[in-house]
Backbone as JSON Lines, residues from 0, in Angstrom:
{"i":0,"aa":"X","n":[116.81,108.57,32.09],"ca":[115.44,108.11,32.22],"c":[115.35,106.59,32.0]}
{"i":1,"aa":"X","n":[116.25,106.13,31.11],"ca":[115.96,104.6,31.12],"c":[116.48,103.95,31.98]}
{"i":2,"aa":"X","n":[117.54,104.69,33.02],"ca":[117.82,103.59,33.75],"c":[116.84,103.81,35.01]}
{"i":3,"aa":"X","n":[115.95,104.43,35.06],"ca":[115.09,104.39,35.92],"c":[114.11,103.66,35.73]}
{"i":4,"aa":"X","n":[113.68,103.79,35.01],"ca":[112.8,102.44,34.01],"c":[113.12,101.12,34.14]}
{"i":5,"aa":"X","n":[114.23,100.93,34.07],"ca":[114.95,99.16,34.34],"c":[114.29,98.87,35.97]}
{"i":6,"aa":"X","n":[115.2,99.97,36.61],"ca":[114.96,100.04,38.08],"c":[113.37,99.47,38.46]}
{"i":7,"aa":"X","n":[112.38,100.45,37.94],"ca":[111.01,100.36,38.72],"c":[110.69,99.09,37.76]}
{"i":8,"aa":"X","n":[110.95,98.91,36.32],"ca":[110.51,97.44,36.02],"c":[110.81,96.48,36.59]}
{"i":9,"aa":"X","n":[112.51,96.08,36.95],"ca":[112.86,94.84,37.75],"c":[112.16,95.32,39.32]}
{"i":10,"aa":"X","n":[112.45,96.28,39.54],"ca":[111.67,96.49,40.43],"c":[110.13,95.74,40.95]}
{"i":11,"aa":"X","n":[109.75,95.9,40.16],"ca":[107.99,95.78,39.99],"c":[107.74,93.84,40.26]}
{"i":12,"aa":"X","n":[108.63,93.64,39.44],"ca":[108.66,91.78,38.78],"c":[109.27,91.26,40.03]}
{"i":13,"aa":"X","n":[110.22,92.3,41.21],"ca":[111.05,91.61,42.0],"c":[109.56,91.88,43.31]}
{"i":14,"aa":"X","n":[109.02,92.65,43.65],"ca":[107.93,92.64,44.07],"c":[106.39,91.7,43.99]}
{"i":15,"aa":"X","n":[106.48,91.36,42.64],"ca":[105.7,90.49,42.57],"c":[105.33,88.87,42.9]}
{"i":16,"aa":"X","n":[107.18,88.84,42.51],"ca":[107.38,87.33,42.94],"c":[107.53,87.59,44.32]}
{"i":17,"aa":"X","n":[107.81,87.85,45.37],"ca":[108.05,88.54,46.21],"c":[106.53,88.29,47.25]}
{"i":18,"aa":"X","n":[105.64,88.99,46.73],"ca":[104.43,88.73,47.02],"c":[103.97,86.95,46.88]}
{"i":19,"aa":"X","n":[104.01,86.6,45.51],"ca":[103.65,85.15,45.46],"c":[104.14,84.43,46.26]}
{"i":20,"aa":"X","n":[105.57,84.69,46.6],"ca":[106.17,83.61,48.15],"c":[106.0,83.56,49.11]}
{"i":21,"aa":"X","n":[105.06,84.99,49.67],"ca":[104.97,85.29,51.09],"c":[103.07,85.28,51.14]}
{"i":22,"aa":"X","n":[102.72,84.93,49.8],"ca":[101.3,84.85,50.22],"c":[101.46,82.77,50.07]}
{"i":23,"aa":"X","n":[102.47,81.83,49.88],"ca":[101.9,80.82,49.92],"c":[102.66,80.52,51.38]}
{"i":24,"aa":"X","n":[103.81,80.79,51.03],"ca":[104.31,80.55,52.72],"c":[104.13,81.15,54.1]}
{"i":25,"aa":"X","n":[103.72,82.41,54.02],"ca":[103.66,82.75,55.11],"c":[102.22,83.19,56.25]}
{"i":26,"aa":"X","n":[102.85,82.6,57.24],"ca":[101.46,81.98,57.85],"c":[102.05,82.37,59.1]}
{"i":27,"aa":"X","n":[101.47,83.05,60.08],"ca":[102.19,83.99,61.49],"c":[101.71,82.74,62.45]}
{"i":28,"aa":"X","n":[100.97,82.03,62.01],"ca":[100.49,80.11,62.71],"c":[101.79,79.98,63.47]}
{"i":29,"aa":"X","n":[102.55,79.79,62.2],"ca":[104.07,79.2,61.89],"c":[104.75,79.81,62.85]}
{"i":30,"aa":"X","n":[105.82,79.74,63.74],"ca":[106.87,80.12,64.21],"c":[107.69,81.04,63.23]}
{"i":31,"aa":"X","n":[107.87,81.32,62.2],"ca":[108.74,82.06,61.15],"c":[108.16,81.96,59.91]}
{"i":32,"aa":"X","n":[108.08,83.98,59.7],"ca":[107.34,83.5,58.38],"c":[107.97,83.49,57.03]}
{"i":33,"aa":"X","n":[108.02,81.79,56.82],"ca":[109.07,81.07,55.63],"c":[109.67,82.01,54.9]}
{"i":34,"aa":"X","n":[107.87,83.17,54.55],"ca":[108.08,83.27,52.63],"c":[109.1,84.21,52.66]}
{"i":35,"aa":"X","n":[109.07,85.47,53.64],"ca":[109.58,86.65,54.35],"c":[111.5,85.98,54.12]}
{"i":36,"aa":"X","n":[111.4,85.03,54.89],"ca":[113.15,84.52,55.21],"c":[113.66,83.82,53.81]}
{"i":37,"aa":"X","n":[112.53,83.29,52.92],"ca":[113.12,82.89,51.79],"c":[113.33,83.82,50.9]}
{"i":38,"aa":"X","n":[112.84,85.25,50.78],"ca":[112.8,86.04,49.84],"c":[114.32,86.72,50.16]}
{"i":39,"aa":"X","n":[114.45,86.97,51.31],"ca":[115.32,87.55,51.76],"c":[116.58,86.45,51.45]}
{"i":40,"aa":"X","n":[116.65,85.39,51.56],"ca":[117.97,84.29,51.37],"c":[118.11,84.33,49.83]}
{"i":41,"aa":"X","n":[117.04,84.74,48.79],"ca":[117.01,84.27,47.46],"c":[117.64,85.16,46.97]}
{"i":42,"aa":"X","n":[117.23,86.51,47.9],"ca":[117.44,87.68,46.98],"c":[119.36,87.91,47.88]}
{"i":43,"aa":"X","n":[119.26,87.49,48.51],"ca":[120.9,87.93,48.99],"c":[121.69,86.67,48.27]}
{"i":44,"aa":"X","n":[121.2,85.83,47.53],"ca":[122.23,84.86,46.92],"c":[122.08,85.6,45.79]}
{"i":45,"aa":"X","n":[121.12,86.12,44.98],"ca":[120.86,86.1,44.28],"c":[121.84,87.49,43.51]}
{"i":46,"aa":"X","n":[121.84,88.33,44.62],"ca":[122.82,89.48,44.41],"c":[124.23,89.15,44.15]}
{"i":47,"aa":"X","n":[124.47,88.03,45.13],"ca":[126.01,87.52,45.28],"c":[126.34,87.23,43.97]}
{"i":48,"aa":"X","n":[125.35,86.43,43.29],"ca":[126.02,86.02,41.9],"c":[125.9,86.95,41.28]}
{"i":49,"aa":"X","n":[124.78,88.17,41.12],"ca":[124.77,88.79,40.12],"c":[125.52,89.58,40.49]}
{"i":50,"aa":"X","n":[126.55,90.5,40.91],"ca":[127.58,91.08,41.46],"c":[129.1,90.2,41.19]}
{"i":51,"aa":"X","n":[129.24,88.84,41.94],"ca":[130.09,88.14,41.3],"c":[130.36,87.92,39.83]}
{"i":52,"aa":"X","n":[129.31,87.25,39.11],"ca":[129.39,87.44,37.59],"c":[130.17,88.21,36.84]}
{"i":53,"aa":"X","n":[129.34,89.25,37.39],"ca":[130.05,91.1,36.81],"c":[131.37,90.98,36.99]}
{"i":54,"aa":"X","n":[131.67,90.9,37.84],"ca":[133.07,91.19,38.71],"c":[133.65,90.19,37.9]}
{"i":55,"aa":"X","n":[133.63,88.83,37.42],"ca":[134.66,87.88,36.83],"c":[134.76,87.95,35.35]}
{"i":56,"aa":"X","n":[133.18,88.17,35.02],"ca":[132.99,88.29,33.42],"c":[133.32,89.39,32.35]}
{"i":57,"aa":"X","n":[132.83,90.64,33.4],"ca":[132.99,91.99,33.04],"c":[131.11,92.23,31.87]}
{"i":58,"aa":"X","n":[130.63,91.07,31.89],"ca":[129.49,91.01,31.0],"c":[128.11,92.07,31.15]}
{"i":59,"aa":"X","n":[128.17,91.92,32.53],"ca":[126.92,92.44,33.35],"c":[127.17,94.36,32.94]}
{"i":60,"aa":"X","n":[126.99,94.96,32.27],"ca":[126.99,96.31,31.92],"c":[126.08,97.08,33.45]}
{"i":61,"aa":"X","n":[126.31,98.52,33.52],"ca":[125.01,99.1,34.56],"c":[123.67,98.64,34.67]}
{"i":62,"aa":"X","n":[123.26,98.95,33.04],"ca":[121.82,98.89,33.31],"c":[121.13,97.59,33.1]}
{"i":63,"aa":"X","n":[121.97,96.2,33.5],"ca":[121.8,95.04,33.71],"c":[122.38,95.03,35.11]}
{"i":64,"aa":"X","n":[123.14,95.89,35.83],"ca":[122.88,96.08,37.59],"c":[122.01,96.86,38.22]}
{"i":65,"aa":"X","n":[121.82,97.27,37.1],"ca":[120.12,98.5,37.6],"c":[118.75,97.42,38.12]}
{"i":66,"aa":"X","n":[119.09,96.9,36.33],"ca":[117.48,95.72,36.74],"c":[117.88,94.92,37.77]}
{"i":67,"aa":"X","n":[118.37,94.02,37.18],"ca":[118.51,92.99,38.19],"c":[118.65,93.37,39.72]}
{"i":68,"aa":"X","n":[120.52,93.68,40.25],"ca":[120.3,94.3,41.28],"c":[119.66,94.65,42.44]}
{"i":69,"aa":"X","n":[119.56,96.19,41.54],"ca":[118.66,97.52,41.98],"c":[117.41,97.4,42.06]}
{"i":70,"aa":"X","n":[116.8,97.07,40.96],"ca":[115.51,96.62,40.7],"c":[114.73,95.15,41.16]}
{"i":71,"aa":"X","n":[115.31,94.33,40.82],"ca":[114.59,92.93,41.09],"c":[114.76,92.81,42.7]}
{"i":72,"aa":"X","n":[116.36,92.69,43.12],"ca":[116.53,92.32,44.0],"c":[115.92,93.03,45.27]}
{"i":73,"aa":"X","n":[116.1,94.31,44.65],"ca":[115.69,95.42,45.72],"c":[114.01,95.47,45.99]}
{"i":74,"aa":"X","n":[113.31,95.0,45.04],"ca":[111.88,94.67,44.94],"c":[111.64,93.2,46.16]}
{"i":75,"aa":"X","n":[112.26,92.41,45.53],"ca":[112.24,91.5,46.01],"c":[112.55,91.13,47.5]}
{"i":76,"aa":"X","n":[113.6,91.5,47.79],"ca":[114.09,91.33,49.09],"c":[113.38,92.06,49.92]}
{"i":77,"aa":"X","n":[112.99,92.0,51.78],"ca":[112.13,92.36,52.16],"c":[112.21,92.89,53.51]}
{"i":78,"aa":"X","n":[113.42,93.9,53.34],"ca":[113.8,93.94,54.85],"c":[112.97,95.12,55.41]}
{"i":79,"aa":"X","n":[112.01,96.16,55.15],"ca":[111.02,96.29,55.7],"c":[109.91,95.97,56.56]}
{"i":80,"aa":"X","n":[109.38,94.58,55.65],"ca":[108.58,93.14,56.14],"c":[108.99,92.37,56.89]}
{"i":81,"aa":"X","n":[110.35,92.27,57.29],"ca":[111.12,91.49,58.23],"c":[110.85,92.9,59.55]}
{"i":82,"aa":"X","n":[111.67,93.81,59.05],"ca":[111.51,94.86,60.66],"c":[109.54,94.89,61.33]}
{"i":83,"aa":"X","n":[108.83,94.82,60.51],"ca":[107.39,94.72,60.37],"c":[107.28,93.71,61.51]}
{"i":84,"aa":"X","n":[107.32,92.55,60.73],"ca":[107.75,90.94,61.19],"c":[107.96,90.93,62.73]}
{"i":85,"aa":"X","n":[109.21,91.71,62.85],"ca":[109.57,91.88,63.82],"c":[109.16,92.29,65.09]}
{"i":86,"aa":"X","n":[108.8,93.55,64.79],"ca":[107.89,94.06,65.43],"c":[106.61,94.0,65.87]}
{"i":87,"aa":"X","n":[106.21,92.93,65.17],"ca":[104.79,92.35,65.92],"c":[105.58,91.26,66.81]}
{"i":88,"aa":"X","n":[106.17,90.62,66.56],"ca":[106.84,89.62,67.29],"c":[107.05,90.31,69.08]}
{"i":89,"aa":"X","n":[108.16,91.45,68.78],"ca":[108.02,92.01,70.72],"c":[106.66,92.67,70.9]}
{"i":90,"aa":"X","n":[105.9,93.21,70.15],"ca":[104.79,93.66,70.56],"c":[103.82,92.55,71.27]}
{"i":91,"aa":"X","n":[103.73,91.39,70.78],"ca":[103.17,90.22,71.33],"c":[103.9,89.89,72.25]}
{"i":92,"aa":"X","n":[105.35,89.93,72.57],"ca":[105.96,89.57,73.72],"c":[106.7,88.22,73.22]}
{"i":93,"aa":"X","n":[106.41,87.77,71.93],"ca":[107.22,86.69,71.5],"c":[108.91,86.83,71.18]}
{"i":94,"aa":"X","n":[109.6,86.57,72.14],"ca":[111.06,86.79,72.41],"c":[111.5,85.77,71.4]}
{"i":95,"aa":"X","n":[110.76,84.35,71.82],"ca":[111.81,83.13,71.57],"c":[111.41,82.8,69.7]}
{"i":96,"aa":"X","n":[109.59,83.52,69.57],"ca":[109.65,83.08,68.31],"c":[110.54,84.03,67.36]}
{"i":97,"aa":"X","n":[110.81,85.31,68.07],"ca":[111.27,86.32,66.9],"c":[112.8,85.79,67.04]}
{"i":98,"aa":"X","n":[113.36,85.52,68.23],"ca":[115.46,85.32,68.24],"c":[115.37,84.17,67.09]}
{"i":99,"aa":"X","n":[114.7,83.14,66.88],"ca":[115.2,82.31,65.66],"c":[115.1,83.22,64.43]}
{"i":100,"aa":"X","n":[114.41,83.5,64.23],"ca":[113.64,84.47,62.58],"c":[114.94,85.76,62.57]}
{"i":101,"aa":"X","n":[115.25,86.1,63.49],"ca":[116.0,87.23,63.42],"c":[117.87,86.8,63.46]}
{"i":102,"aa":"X","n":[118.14,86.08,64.06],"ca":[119.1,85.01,63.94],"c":[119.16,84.56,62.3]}
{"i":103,"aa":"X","n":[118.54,83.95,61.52],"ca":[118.48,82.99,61.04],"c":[118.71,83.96,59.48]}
{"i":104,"aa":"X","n":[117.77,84.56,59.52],"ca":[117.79,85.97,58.59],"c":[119.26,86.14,58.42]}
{"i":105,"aa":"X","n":[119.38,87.2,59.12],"ca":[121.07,87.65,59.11],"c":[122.46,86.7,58.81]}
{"i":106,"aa":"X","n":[122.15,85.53,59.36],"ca":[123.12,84.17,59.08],"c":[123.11,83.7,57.71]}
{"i":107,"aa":"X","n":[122.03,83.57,57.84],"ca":[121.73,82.81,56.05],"c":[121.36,84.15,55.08]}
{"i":108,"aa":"X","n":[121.09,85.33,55.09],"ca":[121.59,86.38,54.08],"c":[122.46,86.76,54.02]}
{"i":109,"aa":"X","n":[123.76,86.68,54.56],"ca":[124.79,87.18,54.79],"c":[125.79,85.94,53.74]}
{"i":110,"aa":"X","n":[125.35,84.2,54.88],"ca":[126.11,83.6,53.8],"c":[125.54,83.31,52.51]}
{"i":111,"aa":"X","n":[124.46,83.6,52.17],"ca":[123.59,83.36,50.9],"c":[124.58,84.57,49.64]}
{"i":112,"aa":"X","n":[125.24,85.83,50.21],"ca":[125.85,86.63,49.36],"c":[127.33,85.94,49.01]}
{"i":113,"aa":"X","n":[127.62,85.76,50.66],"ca":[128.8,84.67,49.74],"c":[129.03,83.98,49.18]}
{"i":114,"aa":"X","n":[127.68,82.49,48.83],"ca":[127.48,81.54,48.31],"c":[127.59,81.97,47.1]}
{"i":115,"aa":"X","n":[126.67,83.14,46.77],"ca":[126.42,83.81,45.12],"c":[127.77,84.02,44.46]}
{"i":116,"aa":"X","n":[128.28,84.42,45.48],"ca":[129.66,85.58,44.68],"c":[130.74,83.97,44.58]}
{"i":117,"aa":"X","n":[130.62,82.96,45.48],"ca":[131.61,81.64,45.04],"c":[130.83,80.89,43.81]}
{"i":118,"aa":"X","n":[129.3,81.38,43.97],"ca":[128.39,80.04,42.54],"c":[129.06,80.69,41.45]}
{"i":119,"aa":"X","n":[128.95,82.32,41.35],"ca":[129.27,82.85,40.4],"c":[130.92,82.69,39.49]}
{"i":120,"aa":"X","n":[131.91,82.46,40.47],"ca":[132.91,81.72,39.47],"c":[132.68,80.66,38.98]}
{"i":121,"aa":"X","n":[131.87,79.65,39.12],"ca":[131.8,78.43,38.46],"c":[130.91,78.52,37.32]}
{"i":122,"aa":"X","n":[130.45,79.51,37.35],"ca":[129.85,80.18,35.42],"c":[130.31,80.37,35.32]}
């Protein structure tokens, strides 16, 4: 039971901030919406280290990969809101605004995990 608890708490906090980034940045005005691609880059670096850490330190116990993780990251990150995103994008017929946002996503979350897991040896 408590590690479910970690879960929906980081959970909850990774949702919230989550919300605060995508209600100042994101604006469908915009060609790409910022807050959406930053949550998603923060939270895939953000895993990298906290995964790396673990892996070098041995410090990070479960239910400090529960919260964080499981919980924050998994709150946080927004790949629902991106397929969402998305999908208004061909529904409008916007090809060229969605190939950057969808491009750009995948490139930079992908290397944002590697970045984490190389920041993380230098703690």
């Amino acid at each position: 039971m408590k590690q479910v608890l970690l879960v929906f708490i980081g959970g909850g906090l990774g949702s919230v901030a989550r919300y605060l980034i995508s209600l100042k940045l994101n604006n469908f005005e915009n060609a790409i919406p910022y807050g959406t691609l930053l949550a998603n880059i923060l939270g895939s670096l953000l895993i990298g280290i906290i995964f790396g850490y673990s892996a070098k330190s041995g410090y990070l116990n479960e239910n400090h990969s529960l919260f964080l993780a499981t919980g924050f990251c998994g709150g946080f990150t927004t790949f629902s809101t991106f397929a969402y995103e998305n999908h208004v994008y061909i529904k409008g017929g916007d090809y060229f605004g969605m190939l950057p946002y969808l491009i750009a996503t995948f490139i930079l979350a992908i290397s944002a995990v590697f970045l984490g897991m190389y920041a993380s040896k230098l703690l």
